[in-house]
Short mmCIF file of C-alpha atoms in Angstrom, two decimals:
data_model
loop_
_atom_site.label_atom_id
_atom_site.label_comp_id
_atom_site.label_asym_id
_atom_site.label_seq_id
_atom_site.Cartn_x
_atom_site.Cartn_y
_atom_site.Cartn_z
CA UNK A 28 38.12 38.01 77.03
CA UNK A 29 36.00 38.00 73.84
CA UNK A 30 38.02 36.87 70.60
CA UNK A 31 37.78 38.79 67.17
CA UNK A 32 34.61 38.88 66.11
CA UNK A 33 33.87 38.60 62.21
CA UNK A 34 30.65 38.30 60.14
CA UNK A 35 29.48 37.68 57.71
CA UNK A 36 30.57 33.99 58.34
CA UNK A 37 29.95 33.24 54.71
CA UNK A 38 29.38 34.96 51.44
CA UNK A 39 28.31 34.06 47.88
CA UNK A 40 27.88 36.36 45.11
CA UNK A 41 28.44 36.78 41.60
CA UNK A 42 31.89 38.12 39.60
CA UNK A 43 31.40 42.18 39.64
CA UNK A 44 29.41 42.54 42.46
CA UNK A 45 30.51 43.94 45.56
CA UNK A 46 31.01 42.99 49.28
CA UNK A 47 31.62 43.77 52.70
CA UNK A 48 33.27 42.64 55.31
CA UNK A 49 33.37 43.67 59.35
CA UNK A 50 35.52 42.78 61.84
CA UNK A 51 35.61 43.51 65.71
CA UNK A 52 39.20 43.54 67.25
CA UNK A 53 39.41 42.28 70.94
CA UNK A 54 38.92 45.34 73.04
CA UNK A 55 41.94 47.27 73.83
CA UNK A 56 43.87 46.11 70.89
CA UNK A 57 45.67 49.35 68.61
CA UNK A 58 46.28 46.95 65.66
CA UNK A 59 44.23 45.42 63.20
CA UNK A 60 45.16 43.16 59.93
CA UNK A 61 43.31 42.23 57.27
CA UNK A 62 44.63 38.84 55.76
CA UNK A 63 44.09 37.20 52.51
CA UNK A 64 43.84 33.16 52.78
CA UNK A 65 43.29 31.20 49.45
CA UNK A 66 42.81 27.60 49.98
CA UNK A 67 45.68 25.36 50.89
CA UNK A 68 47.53 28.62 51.81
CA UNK A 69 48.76 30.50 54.36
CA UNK A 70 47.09 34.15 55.25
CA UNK A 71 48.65 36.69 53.11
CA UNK A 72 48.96 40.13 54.67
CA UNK A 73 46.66 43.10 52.79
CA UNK A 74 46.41 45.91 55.33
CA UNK A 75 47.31 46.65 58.95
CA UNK A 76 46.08 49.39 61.08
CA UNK A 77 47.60 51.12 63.95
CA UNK A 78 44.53 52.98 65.25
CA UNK A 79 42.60 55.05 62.50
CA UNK A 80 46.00 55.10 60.49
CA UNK A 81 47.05 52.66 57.97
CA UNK A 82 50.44 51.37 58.97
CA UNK A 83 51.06 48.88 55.35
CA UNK A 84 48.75 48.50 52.68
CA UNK A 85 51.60 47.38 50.16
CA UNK A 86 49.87 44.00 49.74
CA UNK A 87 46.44 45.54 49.19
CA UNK A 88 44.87 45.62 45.07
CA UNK A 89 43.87 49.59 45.64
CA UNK A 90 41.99 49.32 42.05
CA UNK A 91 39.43 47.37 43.92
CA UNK A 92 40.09 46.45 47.56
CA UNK A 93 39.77 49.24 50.59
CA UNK A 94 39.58 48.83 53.94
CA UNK A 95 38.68 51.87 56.73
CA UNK A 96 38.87 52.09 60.33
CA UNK A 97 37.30 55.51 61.14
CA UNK A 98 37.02 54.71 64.50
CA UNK A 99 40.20 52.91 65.52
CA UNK A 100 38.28 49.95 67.00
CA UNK A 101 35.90 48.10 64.18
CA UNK A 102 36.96 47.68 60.60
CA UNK A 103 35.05 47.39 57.36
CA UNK A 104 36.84 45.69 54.35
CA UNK A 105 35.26 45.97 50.79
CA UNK A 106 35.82 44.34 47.17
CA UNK A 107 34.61 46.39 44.28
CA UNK A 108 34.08 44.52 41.95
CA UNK A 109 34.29 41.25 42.96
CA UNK A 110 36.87 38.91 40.45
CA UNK A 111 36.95 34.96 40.40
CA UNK A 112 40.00 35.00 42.33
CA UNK A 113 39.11 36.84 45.45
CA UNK A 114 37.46 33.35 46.37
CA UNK A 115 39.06 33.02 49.60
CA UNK A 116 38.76 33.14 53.46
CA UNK A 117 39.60 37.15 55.08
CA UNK A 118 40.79 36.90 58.70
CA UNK A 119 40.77 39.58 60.54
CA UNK A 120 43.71 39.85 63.42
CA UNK A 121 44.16 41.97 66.21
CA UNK A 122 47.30 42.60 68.18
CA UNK A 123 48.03 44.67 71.54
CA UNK A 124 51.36 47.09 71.55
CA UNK A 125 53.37 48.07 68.24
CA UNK A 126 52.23 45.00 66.36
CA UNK A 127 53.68 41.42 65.48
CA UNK A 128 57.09 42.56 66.81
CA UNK A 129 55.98 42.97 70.44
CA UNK A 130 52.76 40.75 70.96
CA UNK A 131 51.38 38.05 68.78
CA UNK A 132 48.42 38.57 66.47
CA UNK A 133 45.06 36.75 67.50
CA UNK A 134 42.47 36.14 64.61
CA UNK A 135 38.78 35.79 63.88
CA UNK A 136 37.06 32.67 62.42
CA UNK A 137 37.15 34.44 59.22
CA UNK A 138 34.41 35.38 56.30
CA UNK A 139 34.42 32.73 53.51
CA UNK A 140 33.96 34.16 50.04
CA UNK A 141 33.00 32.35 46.93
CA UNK A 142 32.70 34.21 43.82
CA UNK A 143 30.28 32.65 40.67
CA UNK B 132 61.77 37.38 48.12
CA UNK B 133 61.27 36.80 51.81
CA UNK B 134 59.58 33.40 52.06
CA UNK B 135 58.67 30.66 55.29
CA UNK B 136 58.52 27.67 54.64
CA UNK B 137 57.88 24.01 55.77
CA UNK B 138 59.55 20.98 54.84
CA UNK B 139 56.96 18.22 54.95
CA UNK B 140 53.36 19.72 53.79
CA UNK B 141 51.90 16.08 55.92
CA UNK B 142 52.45 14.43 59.04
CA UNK B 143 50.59 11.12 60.40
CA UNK B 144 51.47 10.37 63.93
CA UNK B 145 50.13 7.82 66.72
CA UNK B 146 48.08 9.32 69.67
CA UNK B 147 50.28 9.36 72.28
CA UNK B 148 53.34 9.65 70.04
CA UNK B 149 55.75 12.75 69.97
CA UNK B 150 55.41 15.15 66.87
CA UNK B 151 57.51 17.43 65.37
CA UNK B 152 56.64 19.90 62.85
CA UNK B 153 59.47 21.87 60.86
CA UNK B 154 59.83 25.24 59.16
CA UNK B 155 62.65 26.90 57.27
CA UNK B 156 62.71 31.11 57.11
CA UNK B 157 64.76 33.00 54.97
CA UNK B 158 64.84 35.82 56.17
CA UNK B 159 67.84 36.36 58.40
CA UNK B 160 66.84 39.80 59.91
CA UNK B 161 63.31 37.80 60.97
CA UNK B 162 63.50 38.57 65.21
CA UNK B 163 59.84 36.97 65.98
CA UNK B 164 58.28 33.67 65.08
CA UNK B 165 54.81 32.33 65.71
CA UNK B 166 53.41 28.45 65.66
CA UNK B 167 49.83 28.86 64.57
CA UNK B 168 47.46 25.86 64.72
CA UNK B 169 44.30 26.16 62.07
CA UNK B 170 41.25 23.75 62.51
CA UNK B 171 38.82 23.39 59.59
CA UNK B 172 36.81 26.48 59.17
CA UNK B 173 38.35 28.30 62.01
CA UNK B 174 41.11 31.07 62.08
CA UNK B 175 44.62 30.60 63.25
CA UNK B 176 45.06 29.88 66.91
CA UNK B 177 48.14 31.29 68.52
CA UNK B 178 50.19 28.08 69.87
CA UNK B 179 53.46 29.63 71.00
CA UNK B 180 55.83 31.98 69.86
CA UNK B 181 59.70 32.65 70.38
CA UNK B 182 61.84 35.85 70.03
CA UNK B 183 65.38 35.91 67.88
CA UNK B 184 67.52 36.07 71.52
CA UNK B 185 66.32 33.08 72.57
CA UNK B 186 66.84 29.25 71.05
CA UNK B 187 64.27 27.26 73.08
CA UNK B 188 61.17 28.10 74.66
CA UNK B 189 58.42 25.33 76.12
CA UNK B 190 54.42 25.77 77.03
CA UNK B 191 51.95 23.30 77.65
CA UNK B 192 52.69 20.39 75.86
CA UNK B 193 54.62 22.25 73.15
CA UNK B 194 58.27 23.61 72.23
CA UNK B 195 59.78 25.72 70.08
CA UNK B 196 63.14 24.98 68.47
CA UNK B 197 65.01 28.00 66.94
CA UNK B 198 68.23 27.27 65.24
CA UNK B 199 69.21 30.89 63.96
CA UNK B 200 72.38 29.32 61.91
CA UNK B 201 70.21 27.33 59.66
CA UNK B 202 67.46 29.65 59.89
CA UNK B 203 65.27 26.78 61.35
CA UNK B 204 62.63 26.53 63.30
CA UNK B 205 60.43 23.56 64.77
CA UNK B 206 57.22 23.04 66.85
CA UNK B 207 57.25 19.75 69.14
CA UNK B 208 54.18 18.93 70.26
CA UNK B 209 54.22 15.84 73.45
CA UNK B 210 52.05 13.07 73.71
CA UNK B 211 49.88 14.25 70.66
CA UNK B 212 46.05 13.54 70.95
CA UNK B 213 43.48 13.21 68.05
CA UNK B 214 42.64 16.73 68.91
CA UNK B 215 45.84 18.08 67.63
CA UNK B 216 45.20 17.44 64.56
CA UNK B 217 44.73 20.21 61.82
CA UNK B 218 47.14 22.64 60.12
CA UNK B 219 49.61 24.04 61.21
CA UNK B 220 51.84 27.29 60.27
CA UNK B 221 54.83 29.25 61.06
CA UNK B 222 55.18 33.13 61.12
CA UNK B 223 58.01 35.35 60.84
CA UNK B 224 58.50 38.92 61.38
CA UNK B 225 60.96 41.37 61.44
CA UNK B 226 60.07 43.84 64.31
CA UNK B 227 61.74 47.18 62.71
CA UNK B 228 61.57 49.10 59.60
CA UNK B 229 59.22 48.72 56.83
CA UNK B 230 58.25 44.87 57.75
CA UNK B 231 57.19 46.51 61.47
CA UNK B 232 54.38 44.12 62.36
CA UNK B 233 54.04 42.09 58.83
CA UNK B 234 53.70 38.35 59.53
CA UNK B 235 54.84 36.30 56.51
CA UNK B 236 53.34 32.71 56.80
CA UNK B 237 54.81 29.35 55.50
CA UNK B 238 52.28 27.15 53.12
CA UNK B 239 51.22 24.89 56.59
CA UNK B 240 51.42 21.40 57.38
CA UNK B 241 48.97 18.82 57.89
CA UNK B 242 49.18 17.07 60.86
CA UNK B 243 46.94 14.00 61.29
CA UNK B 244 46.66 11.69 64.90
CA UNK B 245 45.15 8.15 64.51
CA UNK B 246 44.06 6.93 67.91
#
């Protein structure tokens, strides 16, 4: 079966500008995560979606992050406006079932940010 | 906080050799762990995972160690080949209330096979 598919693959742009990212869960799968990986990290959760609904977006800077899955299958993530520190890689996961508790999460290659 | 974590951030091994790779949870309500293996510009790659009612659980090549009365948890990988090598990270989760589906990671560990 096809993986999660991501893109852009890489992104540069300037502080205060904004982005996009998309992400393609593999087919069939009712949850989607967004993750957060600075370098020499480990991903950091910002938003899972069951379907259309957001299930946790605790982890998610609202003033400038938001994420929508109108749809329940593909998923758009945006920054608005961009700071320094959202350099980083966003993975995109998908999982079958309930989530992490039932059926492990499988990710994309990821979209590489770097903010000037 | 809840935190995962791994006690040695590098390991250098011998193709051929045994590895082990170790991680330490606090969590004590965590019920599902993941190994993750991460090559350079690539996303995680599901290894193997293991549920809280078991303590042992092998796949190709690979076992997971779960020692629920330290909270510990290890990945042994067999006969390790310069392909192995790359990072590689634990997950926890608690399956139930609020944390339903949340994966916390540890920081990762290096692991590097000279042939």
């Amino acid at each position: 079966e096809a993986g999660v598919a991501q893109s852009p693959r890489y992104k540069i742009i300037e502080k205060r500008q904004s982005v996009a990212f998309w992400c393609n869960p593999i087919s069939g799968h009712a949850t989607l995560y967004w993750y957060q990986q600075i370098l020499g990290q480990g991903p950091k959760l910002l938003i899972q979606f069951q379907n259309n609904g957001v299930v946790d977006d605790s982890q998610l800077p609202k003033d400038r992050f938001s994420a929508e899955r109108l749809k329940g299958v593909d998923s758009t993530l945006k920054i608005q406006p961009a700071k320094l520190e959202d350099s980083a890689v966003y993975l995109c996961a998908s999982s079958s079932g309930q989530g992490a508790g039932n059926q492990p999460q499988h990710f994309g290659d990821g979209t590489r940010l770097s903010i000037l | 906080g809840e935190s995962v974590g791994l006690h040695l951030p590098t390991l250098s091994v011998q193709e051929g050799d045994n590895s082990i790779i170790n991680c330490a949870y606090s969590n004590s309500a965590s019920d599902y762990f993941i190994w993750y293996k991460q090559e350079s510009g690539k996303g995680p790659q599901f290894i193997i995972d293991i549920r809280s009612n078991m303590d042992k659980r092998q796949g190709q090549r690979v076992t997971v160690l779960l020692n629920k009365t330290v909270k510990h948890l290890s990945l042994q990988i067999a006969a390790t080949q310069p392909g192995d090598s790359a990072v590689y990270f634990c997950a926890e989760n608690r399956s139930g209330g609020t944390s339903y589906g949340k994966l916390t990671f540890g920081q990762g560990t290096i692991l590097t096979v000279h042939p």
